[in-house]
């Protein structure tokens, strides 16, 4: 068994306390002018309560600041490069146009180089959380991901169907980087 500490209260001490006469604060104040008065104790308790309240508020503020800084750090990590990513989208568009506009008989090695560059760009995009929005003709128009560049009545389609894709869109994690630019059918009935 461990040695008793000096602060430990033993049974003998409890019995001695029971034998002592308990004195209320007013009586003690009459006997000892230096003893604290009831009003002084109330003031001290009020000050203690105020300090405890301020301490709890400071703890809450510190916890909120920690959570806010964690959120800000995550957002900076995920979305800090959004301006650069947005600036890289025309590079993708130009590579796609080059591939689409390549005439028949163009040097196969040249065309393959453009395709490899395009694939590498898409791999870098994917590595950094950038995903393509590639709607197809006939898909429903979604204003959350698509931008209607024009509306036209096209026979054989329903209103709100995509009839042409002008440019693909891109998402950066869960945020829209650029909406897909599409043409939408305005046919009624």
Tab-separated table of N, CA and C in Angstrom, residues 65-81:
chain	number	residue	atom	x	y	z
A	65	UNK	N	-11.711	28.992	-33.476
A	65	UNK	CA	-10.595	29.429	-34.324
A	65	UNK	C	-9.855	28.224	-34.890
A	66	UNK	N	-9.686	27.174	-34.080
A	66	UNK	CA	-9.012	25.964	-34.560
A	66	UNK	C	-9.817	25.310	-35.677
A	67	UNK	N	-11.139	25.191	-35.475
A	67	UNK	CA	-11.991	24.586	-36.501
A	67	UNK	C	-11.989	25.420	-37.775
A	68	UNK	N	-12.051	26.742	-37.610
A	68	UNK	CA	-12.053	27.634	-38.770
A	68	UNK	C	-10.740	27.523	-39.542
A	69	UNK	N	-9.625	27.461	-38.819
A	69	UNK	CA	-8.334	27.342	-39.509
A	69	UNK	C	-8.197	25.989	-40.202
A	70	UNK	N	-8.728	24.922	-39.601
A	70	UNK	CA	-8.712	23.608	-40.266
A	70	UNK	C	-9.537	23.651	-41.554
A	71	UNK	N	-10.716	24.272	-41.482
A	71	UNK	CA	-11.569	24.379	-42.667
A	71	UNK	C	-10.888	25.227	-43.746
A	72	UNK	N	-10.297	26.339	-43.335
A	72	UNK	CA	-9.602	27.213	-44.291
A	72	UNK	C	-8.424	26.492	-44.939
A	73	UNK	N	-7.702	25.696	-44.147
A	73	UNK	CA	-6.567	24.948	-44.682
A	73	UNK	C	-7.036	23.918	-45.713
A	74	UNK	N	-8.126	23.207	-45.394
A	74	UNK	CA	-8.664	22.221	-46.339
A	74	UNK	C	-9.136	22.893	-47.622
A	75	UNK	N	-9.824	24.029	-47.483
A	75	UNK	CA	-10.301	24.735	-48.679
A	75	UNK	C	-9.133	25.243	-49.519
A	76	UNK	N	-8.097	25.755	-48.864
A	76	UNK	CA	-6.932	26.238	-49.606
A	76	UNK	C	-6.253	25.076	-50.329
A	77	UNK	N	-6.211	23.939	-49.676
A	77	UNK	CA	-5.602	22.749	-50.286
A	77	UNK	C	-6.407	22.288	-51.496
A	78	UNK	N	-7.731	22.254	-51.363
A	78	UNK	CA	-8.591	21.756	-52.440
A	78	UNK	C	-8.832	22.769	-53.549
A	79	UNK	N	-8.974	24.034	-53.183
A	79	UNK	CA	-9.422	25.019	-54.168
A	79	UNK	C	-8.415	26.145	-54.422
A	80	UNK	N	-7.255	26.079	-53.785
A	80	UNK	CA	-6.266	27.136	-53.941
A	80	UNK	C	-5.766	27.289	-55.366
A	81	UNK	N	-5.746	26.226	-56.124
A	81	UNK	CA	-5.260	26.270	-57.499
A	81	UNK	C	-6.357	26.485	-58.527
